[in-house]
Short mmCIF file of C-alpha atoms in Angstrom, two decimals:
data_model
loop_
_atom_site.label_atom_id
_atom_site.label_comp_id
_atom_site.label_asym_id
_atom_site.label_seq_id
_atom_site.Cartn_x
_atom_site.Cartn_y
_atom_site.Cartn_z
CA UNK A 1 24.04 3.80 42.27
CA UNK A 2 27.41 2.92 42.98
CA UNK A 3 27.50 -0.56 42.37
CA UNK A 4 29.31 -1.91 38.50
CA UNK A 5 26.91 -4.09 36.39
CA UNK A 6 28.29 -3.75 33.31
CA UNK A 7 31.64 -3.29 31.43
CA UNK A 8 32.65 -1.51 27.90
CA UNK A 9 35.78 -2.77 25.98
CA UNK A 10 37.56 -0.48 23.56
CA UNK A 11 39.95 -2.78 21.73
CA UNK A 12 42.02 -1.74 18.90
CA UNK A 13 41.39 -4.89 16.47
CA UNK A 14 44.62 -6.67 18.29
CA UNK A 15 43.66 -9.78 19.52
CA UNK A 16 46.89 -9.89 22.04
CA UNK A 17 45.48 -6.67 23.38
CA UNK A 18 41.67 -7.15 23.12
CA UNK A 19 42.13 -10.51 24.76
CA UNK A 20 43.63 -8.72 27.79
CA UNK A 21 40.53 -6.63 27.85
CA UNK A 22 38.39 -9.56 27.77
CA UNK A 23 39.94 -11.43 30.58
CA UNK A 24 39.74 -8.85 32.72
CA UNK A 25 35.98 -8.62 32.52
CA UNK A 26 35.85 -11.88 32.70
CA UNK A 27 37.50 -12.32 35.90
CA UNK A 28 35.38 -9.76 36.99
CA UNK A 29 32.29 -11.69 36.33
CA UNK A 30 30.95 -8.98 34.10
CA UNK A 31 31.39 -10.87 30.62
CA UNK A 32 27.89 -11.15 30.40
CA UNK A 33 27.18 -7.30 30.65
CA UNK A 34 29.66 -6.60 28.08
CA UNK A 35 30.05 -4.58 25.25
CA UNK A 36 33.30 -4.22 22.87
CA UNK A 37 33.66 -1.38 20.81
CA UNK A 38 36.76 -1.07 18.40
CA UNK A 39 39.11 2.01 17.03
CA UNK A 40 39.35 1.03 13.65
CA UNK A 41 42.35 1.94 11.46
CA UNK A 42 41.93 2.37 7.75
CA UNK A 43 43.32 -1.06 5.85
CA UNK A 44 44.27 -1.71 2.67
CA UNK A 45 47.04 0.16 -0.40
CA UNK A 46 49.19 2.80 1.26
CA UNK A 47 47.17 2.26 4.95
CA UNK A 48 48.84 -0.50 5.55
CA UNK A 49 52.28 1.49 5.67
CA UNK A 50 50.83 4.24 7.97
CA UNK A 51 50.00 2.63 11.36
CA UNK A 52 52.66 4.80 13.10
CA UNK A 53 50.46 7.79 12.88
CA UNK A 54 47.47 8.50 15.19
CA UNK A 55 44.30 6.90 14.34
CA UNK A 56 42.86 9.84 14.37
CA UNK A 57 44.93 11.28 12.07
CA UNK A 58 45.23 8.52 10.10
CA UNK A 59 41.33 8.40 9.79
CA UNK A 60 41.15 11.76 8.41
CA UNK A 61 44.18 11.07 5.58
CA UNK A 62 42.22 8.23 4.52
CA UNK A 63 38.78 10.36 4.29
CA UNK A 64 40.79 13.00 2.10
CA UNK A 65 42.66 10.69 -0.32
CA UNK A 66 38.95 8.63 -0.87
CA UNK A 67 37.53 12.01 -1.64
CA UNK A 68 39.99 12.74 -3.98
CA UNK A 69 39.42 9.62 -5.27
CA UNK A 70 36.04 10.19 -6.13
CA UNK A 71 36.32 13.28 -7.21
CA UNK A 72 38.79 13.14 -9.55
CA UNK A 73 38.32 9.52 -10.66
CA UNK A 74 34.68 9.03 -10.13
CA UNK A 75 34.54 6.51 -13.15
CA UNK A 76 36.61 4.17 -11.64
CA UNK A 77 34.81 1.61 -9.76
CA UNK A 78 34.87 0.87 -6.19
CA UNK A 79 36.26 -2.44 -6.62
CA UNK A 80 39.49 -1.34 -8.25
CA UNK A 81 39.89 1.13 -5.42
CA UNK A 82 43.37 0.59 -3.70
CA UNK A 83 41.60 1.99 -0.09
CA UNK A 84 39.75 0.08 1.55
CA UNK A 85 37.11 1.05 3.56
CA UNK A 86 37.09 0.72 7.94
CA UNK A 87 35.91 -2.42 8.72
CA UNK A 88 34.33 -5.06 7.25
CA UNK A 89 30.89 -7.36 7.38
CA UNK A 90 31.86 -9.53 9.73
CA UNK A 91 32.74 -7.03 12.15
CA UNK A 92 28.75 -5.66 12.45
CA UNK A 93 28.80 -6.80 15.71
CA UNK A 94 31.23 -4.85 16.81
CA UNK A 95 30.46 -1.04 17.42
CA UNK A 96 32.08 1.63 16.04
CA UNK A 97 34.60 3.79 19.34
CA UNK A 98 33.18 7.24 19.51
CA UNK A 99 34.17 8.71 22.54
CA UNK A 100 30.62 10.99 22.58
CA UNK A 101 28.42 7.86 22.13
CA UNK A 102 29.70 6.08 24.60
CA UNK A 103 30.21 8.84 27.72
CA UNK A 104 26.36 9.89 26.55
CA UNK A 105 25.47 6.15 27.27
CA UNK A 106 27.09 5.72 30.51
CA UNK A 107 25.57 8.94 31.52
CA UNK A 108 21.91 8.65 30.04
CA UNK A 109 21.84 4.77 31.77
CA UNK A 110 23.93 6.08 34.83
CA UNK A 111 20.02 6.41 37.35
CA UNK A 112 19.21 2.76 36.07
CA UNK A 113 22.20 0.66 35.02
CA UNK A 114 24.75 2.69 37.60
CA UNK A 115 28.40 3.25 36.83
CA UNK A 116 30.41 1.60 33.56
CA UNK A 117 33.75 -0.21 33.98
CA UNK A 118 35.55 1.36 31.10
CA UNK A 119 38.91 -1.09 29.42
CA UNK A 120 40.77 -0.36 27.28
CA UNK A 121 44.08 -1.99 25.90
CA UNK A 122 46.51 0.06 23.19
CA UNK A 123 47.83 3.41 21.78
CA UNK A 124 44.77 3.44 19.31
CA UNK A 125 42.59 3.19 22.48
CA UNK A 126 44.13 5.89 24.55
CA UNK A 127 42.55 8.95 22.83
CA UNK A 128 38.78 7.58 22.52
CA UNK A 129 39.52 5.81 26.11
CA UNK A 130 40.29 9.49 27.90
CA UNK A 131 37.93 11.27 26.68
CA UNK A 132 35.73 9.30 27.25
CA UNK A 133 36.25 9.77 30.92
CA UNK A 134 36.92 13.80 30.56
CA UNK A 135 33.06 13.69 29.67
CA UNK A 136 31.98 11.14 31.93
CA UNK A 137 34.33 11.58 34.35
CA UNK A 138 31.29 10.64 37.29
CA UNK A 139 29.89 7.57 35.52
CA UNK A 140 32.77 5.57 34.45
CA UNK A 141 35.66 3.65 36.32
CA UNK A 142 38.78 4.14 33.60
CA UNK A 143 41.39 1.04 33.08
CA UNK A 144 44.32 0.69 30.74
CA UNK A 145 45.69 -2.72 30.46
CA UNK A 146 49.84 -1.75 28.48
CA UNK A 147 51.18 1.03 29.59
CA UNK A 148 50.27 4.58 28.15
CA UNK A 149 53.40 5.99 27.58
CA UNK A 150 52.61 9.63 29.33
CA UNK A 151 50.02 11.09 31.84
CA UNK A 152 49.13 8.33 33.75
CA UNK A 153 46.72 10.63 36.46
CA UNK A 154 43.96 10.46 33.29
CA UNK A 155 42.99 6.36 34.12
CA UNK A 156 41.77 5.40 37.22
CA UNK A 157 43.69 2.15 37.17
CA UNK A 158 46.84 1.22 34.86
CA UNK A 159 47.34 -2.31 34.30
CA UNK A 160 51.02 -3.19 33.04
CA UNK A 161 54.01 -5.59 33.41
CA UNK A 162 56.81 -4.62 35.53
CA UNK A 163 59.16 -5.27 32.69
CA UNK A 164 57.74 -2.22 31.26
CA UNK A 165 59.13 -0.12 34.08
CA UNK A 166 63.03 -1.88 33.03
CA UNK A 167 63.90 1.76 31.34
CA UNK A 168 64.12 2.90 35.20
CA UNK A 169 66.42 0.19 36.28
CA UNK A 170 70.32 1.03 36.76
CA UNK A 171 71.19 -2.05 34.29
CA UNK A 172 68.75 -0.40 32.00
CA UNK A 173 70.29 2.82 32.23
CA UNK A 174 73.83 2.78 31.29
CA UNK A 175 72.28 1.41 27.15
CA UNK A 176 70.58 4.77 27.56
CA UNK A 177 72.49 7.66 26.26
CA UNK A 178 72.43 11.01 28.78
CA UNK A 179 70.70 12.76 26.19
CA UNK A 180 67.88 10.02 25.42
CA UNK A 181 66.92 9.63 28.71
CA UNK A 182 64.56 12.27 28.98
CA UNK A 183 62.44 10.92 25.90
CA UNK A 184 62.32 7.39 27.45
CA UNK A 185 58.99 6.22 28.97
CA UNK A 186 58.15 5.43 31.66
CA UNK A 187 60.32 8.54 33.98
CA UNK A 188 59.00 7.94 36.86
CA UNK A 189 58.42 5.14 39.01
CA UNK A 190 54.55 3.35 39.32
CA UNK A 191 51.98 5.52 40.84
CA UNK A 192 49.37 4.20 43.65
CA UNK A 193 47.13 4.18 40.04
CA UNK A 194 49.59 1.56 38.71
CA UNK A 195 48.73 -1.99 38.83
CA UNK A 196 52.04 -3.98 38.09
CA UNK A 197 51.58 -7.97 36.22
CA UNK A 198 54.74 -10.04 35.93
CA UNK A 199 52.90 -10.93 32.15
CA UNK A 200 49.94 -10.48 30.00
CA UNK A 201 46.13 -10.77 31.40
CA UNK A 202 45.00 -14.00 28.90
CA UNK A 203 41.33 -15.81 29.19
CA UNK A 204 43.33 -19.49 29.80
CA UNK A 205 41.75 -19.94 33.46
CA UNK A 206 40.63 -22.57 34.81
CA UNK A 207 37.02 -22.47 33.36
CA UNK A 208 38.29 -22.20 29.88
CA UNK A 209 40.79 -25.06 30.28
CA UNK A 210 38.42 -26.93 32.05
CA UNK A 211 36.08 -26.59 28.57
CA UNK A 212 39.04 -27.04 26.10
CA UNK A 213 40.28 -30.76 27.75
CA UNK A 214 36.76 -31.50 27.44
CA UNK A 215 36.22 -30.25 23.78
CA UNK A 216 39.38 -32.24 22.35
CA UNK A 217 38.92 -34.85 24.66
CA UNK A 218 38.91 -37.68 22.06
CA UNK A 219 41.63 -36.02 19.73
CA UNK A 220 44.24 -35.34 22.52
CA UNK A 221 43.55 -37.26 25.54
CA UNK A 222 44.47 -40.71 24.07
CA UNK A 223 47.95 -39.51 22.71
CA UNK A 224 51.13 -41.30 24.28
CA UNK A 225 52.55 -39.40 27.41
CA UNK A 226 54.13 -37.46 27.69
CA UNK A 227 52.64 -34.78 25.13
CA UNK A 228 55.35 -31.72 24.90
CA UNK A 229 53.30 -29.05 22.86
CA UNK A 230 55.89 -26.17 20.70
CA UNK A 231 54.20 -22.91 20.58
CA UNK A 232 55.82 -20.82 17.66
CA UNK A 233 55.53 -17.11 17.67
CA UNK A 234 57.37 -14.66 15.43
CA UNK A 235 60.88 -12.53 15.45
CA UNK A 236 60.43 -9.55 17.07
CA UNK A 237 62.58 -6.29 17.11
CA UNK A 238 64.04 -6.90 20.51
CA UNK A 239 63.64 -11.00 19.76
CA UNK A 240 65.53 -11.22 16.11
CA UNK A 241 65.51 -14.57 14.80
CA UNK A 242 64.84 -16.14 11.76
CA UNK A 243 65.84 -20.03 10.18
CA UNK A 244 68.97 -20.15 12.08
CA UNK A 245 66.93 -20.33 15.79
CA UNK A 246 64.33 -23.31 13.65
CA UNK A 247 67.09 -24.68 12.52
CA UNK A 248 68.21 -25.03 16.40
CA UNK A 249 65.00 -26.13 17.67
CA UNK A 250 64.64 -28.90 15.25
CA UNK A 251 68.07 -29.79 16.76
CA UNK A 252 66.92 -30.15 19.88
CA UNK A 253 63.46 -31.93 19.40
CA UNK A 254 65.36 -34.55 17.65
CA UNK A 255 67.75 -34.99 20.84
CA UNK A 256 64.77 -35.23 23.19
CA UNK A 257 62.22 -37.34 21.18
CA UNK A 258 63.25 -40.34 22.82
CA UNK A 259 62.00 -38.60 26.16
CA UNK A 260 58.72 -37.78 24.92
CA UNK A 261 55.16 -39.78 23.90
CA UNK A 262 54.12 -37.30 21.38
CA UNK A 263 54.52 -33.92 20.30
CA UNK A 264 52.10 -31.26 18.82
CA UNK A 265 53.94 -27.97 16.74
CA UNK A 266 51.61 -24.56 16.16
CA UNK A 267 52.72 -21.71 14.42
CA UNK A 268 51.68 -18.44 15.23
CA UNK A 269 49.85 -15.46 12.85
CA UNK A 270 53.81 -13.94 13.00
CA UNK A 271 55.55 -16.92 12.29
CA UNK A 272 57.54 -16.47 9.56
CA UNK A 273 58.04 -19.04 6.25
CA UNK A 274 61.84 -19.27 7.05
CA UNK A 275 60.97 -20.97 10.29
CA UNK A 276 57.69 -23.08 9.13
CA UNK A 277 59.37 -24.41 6.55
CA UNK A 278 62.41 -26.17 8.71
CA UNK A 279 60.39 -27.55 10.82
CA UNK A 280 58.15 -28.87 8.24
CA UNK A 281 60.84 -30.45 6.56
CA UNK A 282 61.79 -32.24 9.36
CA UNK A 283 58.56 -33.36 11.29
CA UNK A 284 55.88 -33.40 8.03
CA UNK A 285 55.94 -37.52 8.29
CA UNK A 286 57.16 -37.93 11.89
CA UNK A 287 55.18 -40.52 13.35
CA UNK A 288 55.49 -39.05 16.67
CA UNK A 289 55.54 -35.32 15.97
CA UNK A 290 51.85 -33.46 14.65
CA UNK A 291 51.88 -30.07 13.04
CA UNK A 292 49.02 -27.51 13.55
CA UNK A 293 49.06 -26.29 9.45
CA UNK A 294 46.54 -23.93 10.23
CA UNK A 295 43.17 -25.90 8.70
CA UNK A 296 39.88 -26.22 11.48
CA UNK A 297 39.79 -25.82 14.89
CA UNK A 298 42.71 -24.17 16.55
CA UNK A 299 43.83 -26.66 19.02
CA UNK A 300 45.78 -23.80 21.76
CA UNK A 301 43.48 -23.93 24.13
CA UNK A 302 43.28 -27.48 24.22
CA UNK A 303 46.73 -27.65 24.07
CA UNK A 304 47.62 -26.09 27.72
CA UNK A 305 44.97 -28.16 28.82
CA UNK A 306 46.38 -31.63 28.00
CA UNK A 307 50.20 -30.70 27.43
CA UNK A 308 52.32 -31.92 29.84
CA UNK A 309 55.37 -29.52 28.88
CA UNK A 310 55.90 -27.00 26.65
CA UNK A 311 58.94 -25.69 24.72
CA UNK A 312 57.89 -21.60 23.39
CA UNK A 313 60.03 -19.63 21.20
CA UNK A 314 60.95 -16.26 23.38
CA UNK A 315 59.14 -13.67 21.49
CA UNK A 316 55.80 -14.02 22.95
CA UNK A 317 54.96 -12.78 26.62
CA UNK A 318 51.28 -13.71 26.07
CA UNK A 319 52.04 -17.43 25.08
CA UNK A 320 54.72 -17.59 27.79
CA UNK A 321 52.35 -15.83 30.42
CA UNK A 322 49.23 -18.84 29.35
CA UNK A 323 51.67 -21.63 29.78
CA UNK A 324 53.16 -20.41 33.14
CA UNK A 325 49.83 -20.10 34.17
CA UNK A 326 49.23 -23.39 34.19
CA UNK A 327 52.04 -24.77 36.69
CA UNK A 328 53.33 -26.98 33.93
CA UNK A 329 57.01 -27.30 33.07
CA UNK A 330 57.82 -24.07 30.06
CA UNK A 331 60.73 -24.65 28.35
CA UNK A 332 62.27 -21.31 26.53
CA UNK A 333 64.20 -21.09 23.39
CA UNK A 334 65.66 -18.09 22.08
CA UNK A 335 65.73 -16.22 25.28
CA UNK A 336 68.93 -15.16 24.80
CA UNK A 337 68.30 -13.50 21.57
CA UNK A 338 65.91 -10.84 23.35
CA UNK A 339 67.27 -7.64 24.55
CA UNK A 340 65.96 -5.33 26.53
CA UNK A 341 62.90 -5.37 28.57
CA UNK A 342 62.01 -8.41 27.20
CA UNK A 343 65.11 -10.22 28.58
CA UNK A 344 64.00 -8.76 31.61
CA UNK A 345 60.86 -10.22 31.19
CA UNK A 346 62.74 -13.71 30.33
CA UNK A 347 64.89 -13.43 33.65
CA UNK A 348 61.58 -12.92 35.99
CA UNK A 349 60.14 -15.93 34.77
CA UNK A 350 63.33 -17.74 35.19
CA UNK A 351 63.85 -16.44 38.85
CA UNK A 352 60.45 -17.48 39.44
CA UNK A 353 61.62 -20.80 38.78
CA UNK A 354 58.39 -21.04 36.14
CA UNK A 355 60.80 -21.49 32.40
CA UNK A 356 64.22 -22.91 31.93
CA UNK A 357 66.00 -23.01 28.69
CA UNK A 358 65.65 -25.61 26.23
CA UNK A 359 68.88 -27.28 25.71
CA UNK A 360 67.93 -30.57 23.65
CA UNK A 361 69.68 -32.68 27.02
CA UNK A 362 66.29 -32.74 28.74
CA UNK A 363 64.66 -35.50 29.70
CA UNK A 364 60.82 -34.54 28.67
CA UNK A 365 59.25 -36.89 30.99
CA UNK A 366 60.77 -35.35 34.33
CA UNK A 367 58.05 -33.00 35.06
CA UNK A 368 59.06 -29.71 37.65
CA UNK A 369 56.73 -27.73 38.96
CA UNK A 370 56.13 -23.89 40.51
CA UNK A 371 53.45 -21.61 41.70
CA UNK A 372 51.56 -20.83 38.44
CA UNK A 373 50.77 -16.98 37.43
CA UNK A 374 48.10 -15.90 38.52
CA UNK A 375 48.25 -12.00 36.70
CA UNK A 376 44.66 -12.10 35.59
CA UNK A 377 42.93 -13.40 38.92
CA UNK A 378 45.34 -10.81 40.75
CA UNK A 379 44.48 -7.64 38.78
CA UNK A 380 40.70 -8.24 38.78
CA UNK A 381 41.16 -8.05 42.62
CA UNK A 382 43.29 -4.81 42.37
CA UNK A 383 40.57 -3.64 40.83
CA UNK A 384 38.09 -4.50 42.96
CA UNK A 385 39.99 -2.80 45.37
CA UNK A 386 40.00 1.10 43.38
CA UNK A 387 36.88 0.93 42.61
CA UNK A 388 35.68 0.17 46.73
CA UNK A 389 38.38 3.37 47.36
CA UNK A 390 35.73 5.28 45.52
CA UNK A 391 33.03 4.27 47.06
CA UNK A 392 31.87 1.45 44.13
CA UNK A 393 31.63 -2.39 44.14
CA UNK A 394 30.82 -4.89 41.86
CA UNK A 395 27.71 -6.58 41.82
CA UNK A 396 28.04 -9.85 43.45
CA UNK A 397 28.26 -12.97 40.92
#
């Protein structure tokens, strides 16, 4: 009765947050009892500018304005609607969050299946996530990978980086106004329900990478050494940057070519045309220098499994958290462009010893090393931990 076979995602349709979920379970050795459910946001025409609302709220706005739609336009044809509908057909798979569907299952299948490890990752997921466990509250174990913001008694487990807890730091306070500080989250220091990460929970362990060198084997393993792979993200509003930091990096991969065997660029979802486009210009016909452009197989994973150094643009903790993860040499650009609690988040890797900044005066093939990150591996065993301080366990792999 007490022992966790199974685990239900919510995700929010983020894969930087949904990955986090994933990883977890994984870790946990539940991935094969899994289901993922997903808050869906309306898309499409006027939606698209509205994702600072509640989804709940949100939802209901888009019911009304179809409505009206049909009502008062009922000639016009679906097609030429501007609103599009939740979801789409490749996402059948995925089920629907309803907070009442899923506390009914973990209580109906409670006598057979036992308790349900309940994740969760995002503001969307926050509402469907807590109620969920106000009506299940005996058959489901609650955890919240990002911090919630407020409340933080209603999950059994928070999972979060401790650069989200900067606002509480005395450097962090004098940028705070007297008067602000009261609407700043978090107020209060991490609760015994507080799980703190130094980055993001990822699914790059050792099984995966283990997988990925063997899947582009023959593309990447017989590339000249050593192989310094750019990860490109995208600005930020506490990481502003734009052609002027490409523009810089292409500087510096010019100045340290001579130290390396190869190089492999990838841009991310975010990254902007103003910083593609400089580095296209410069490394399109490079005979040394390969750019990701997007077409087949993404090559990431494979990536931190055959890189021998990296060079990341600042923005990204969940790029930066994968690479230091690995024990490789992570070289940083644009760190100093962040503000605050991702510069905070830049200065614990650095005192770690796990990133220094790229200059363009390194010499590629000196490799440095460090205890990798180990976030993902260390929360599943936090949680491990609640859920034997109420009595549960996990079944054993």
């Amino acid at each position: 009765m007490g022992v966790i076979r199974r685990a239900i995602v919510i995700g929010n349709g983020v894969a930087g947050a949904e990955n986090q979920c994933l990883a977890l379970v994984r870790a946990l050795g539940l991935s094969h009892k899994s289901t993922l459910y997903r808050v869906s946001r309306p898309r499409g025409g006027l939606n698209d500018r509205l994702h600072w609302l509640p989804v709940s709220l949100h939802q209901k706005l888009d019911n009304a304005i179809r409505h009206m739609n049909v009502d008062s336009i009922s000639k016009v044809s679906s097609r030429s609607q501007k609103v599009m509908p939740m979801g789409d057909k490749s996402e059948k798979c995925i089920l629907e969050a309803n907070a009442e569907h899923i506390s009914n299952v973990a209580r109906e299948t409670f006598d057979k299946d036992g308790p349900v490890l309940l994740v969760a990752s995002g503001r969307d997921t926050i509402p469907i996530a807590t109620s969920v466990k106000q009506l299940a509250p005996e058959n489901v174990f609650l955890t919240q990978i990002q911090h919630p913001r407020s409340n933080l008694d209603r999950f059994d487990l928070v999972i979060t980086p401790r650069h989200d807890y900067y606002p509480l730091t005395p450097e962090a306070q004098k940028h705070i106004p007297w008067f602000l500080r009261r609407w700043v989250t978090p107020r209060e220091p991490p609760g015994k329900n507080v799980v703190l990460t130094i980055g993001a929970l990822h699914l790059a362990d050792s099984v995966a990478l283990q997988g990925a060198a063997s899947a582009w084997l023959y593309e990447l393993a017989p590339l000249p050494k050593p192989l310094v792979v750019v990860n490109i993200g995208g600005p930020t509003r506490h990481c502003r940057y734009g052609a002027d930091l490409a523009k810089q990096l292409t500087s510096s991969l010019l100045s340290v070519l001579p130290t390396c065997g190869s190089v492999r660029v990838s841009f991310s979802r975010r990254t902007p045309r103003s910083v593609s486009d400089v580095l296209m210009a410069n490394f399109h016909d490079h005979q040394h220098v390969s750019i990701w452009n997007g077409q087949g197989p993404n090559p990431h994973m494979g990536h931190l499994a055959w890189a021998d150094a990296f060079v990341i643009t600042a923005d990204s903790v969940s790029m930066l958290s994968e690479a230091c993860s690995t024990g490789k040499p992570v070289y940083v650009i644009g760190a100093d462009r962040c503000t605050w609690k991702f510069a905070d988040f830049q200065k614990s890797l650095q005192s770690l010893g796990m990133v220094r900044p790229f200059a363009g005066e390194e010499d590629m093939s000196s490799g440095w090393s460090y205890s990798p990150l180990h976030d993902t591996e260390d929360a599943a065993h936090q949680v491990i931990e609640a859920l034997s301080a109420r009595g549960w366990k996990l079944q054993p792999h």
